[in-house]
mmCIF file of C-alpha atoms in Angstrom:
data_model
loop_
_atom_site.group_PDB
_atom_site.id
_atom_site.type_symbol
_atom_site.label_atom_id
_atom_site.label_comp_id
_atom_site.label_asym_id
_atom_site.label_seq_id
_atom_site.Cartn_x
_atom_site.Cartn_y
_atom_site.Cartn_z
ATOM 1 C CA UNK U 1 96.930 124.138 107.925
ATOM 2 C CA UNK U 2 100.093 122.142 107.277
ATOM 3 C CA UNK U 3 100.253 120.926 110.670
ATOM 4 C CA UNK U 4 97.129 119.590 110.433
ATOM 5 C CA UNK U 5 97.799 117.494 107.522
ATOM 6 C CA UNK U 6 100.964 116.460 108.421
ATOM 7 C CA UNK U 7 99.527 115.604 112.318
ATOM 8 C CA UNK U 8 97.093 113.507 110.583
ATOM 9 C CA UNK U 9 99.684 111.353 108.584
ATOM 10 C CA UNK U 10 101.630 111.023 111.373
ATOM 11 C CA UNK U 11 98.524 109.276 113.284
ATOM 12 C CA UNK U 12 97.586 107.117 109.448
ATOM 13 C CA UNK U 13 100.945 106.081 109.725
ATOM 14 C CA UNK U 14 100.957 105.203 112.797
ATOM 15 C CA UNK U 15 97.838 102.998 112.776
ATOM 16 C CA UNK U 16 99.534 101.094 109.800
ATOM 17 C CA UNK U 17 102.543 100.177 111.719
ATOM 18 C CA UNK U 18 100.139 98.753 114.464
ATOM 19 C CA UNK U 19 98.182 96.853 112.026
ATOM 20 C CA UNK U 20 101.307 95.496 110.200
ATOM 21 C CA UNK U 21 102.826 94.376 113.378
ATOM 22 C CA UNK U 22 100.030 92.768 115.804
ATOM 23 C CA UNK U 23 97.218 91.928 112.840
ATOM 24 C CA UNK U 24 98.819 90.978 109.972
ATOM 25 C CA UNK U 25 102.339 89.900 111.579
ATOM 26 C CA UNK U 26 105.392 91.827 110.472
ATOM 27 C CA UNK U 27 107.611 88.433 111.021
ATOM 28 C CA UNK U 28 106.807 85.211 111.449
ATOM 29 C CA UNK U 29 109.282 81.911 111.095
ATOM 30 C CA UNK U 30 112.475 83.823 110.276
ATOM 31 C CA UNK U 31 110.127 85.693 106.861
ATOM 32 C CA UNK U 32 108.572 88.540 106.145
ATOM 33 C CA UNK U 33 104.376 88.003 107.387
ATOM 34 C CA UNK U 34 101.981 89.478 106.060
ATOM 35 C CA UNK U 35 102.514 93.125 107.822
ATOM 36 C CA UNK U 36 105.622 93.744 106.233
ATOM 37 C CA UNK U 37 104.962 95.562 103.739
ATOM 38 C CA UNK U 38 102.613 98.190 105.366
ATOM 39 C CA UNK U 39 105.258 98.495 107.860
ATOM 40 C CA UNK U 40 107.585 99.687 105.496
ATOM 41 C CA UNK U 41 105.504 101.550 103.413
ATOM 42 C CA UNK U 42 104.004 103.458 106.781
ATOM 43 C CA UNK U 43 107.832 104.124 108.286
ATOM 44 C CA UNK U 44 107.958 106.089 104.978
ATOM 45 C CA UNK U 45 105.553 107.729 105.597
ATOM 46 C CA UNK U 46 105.827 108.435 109.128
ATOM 47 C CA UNK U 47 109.399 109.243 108.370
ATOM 48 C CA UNK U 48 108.420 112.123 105.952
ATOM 49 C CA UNK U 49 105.461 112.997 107.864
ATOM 50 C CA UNK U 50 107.856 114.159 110.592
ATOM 51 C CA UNK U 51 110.717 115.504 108.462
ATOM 52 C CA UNK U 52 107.906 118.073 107.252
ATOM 53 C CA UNK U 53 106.707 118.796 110.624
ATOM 54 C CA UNK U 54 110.028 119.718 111.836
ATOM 55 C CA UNK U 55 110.196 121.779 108.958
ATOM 56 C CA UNK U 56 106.688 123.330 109.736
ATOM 57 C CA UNK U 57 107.233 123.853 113.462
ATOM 58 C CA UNK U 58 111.366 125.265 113.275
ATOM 59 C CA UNK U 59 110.893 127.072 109.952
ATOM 60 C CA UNK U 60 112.072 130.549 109.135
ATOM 61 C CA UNK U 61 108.941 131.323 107.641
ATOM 62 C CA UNK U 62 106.776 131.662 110.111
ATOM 63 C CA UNK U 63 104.734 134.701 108.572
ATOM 64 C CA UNK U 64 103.776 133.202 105.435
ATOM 65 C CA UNK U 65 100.096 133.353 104.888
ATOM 66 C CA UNK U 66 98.586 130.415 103.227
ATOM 67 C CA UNK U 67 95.536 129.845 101.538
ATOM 68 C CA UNK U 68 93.514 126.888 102.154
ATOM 69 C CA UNK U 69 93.791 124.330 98.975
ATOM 70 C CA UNK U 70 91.176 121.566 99.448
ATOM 71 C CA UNK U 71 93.641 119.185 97.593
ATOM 72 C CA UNK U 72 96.129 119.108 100.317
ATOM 73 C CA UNK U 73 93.683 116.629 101.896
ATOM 74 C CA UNK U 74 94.028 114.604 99.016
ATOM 75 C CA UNK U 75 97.262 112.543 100.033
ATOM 76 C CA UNK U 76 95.360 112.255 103.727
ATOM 77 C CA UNK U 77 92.431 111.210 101.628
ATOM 78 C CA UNK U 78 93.767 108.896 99.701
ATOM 79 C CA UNK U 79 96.029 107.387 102.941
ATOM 80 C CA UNK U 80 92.976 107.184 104.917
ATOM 81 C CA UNK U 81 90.644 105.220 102.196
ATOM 82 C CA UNK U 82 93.838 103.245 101.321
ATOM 83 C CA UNK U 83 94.075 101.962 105.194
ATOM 84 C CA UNK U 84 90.663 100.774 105.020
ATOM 85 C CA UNK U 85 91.368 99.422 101.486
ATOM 86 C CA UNK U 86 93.286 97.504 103.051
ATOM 87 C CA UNK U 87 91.103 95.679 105.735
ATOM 88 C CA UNK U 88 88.272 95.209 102.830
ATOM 89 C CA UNK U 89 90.265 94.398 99.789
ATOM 90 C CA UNK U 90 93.494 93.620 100.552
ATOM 91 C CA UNK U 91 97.131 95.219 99.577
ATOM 92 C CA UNK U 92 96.399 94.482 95.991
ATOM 93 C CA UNK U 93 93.182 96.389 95.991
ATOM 94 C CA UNK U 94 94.770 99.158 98.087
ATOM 95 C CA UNK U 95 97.351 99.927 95.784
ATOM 96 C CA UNK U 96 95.454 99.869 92.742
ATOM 97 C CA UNK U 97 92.918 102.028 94.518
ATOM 98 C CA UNK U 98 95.535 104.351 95.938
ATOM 99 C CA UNK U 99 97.733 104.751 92.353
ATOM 100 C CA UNK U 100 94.189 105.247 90.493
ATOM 101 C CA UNK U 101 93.259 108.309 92.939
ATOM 102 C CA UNK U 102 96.533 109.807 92.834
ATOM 103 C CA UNK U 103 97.217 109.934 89.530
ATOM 104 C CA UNK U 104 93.666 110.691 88.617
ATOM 105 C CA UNK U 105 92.471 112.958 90.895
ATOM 106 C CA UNK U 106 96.076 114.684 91.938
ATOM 107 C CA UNK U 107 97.764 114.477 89.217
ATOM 108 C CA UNK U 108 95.058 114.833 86.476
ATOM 109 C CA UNK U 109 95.800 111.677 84.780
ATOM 110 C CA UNK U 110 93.496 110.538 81.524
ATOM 111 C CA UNK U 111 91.645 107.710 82.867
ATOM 112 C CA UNK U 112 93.211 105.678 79.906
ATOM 113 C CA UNK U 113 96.962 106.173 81.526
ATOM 114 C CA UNK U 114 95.598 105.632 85.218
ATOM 115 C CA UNK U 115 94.222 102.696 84.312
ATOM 116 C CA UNK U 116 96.846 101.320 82.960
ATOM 117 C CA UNK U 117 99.719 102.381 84.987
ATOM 118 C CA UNK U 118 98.070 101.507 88.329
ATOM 119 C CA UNK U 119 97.276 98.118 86.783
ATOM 120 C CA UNK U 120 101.290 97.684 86.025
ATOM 121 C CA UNK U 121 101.792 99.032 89.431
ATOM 122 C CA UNK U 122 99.691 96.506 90.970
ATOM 123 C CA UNK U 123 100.847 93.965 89.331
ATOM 124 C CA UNK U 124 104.542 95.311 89.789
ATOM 125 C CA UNK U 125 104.156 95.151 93.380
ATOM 126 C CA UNK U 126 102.680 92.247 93.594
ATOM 127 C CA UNK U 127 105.106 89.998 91.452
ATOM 128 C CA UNK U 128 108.287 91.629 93.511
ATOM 129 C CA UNK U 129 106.323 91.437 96.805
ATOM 130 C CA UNK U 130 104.126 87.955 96.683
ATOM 131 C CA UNK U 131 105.951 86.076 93.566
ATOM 132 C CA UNK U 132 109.605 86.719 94.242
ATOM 133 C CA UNK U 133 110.191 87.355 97.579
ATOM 134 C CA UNK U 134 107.117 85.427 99.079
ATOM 135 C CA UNK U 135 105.886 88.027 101.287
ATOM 136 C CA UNK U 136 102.308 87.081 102.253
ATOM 137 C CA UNK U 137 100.495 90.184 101.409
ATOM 138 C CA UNK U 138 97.529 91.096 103.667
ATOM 139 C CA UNK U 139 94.103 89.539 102.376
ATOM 140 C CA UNK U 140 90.717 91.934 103.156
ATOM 141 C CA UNK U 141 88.246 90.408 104.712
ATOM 142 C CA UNK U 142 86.106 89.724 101.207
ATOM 143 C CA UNK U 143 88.446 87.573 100.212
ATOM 144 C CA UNK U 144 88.464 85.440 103.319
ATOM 145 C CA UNK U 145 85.001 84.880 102.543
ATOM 146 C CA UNK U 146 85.727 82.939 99.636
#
């Protein structure tokens, strides 16, 4: 079952590095565009992603029977709706989205302190990100409507 998941992050991050590069522009007139921070943030990803699938695939432990945990999915889950997050919301949405499912749902967060801290995330990320370093951040398509 670990493959799976981790085969499945692999592809999510993937699909983020493609969208950071060729729709939202990972450089453009010698700054950061507006893929560069998905970029990043899906190299982590991808970059863990495979250090645990090496792990699964040359461990020692090969006998090791496992039990199936639906909240292993959750990271996928959470990956997955983040991604498309992105296209409809934007990166702000996204990562308030993605911090309030984590630490609600994984973590078993009140809804007081997930509130809160994915708000100061958000905001966080998008004062380092959009006010310092002037890093367009990706806009979903809701708010190119307006």
């Amino acid at each position: 079952m670990d493959i799976v998941i981790v085969i499945i992050e692999i592809l999510v991050a993937i699909v983020w590095i493609q969208q950071g590069v060729v729709r939202y522009v990972f450089w453009e007139n010698g700054r950061p565009g507006g893929g560069f921070v998905p970029v990043i943030f899906a190299v982590i990803v991808l970059a863990a992603a495979l250090a645990i699938l090496i792990k699964v695939v040359f461990g020692k432990d090969q006998k090791e029977t496992y039990v199936f945990q639906p909240s292993a999915f959750m990271p996928v889950v959470a990956a997955v709706l983040g991604g498309f997050m992105l296209q409809v919301g934007g990166i702000g949405f996204s990562v308030f989205l993605f911090t309030s499912i984590w630490m609600r749902f994984l973590s078993k967060y009140s809804w007081v302190k997930t509130l809160i801290t994915s708000a100061i995330f958000t905001f966080f990320i998008y004062g380092i990100f959009k006010m310092w370093l002037r890093v367009p951040f990706p806009q979903g398509f809701i708010f190119q409507l307006f």
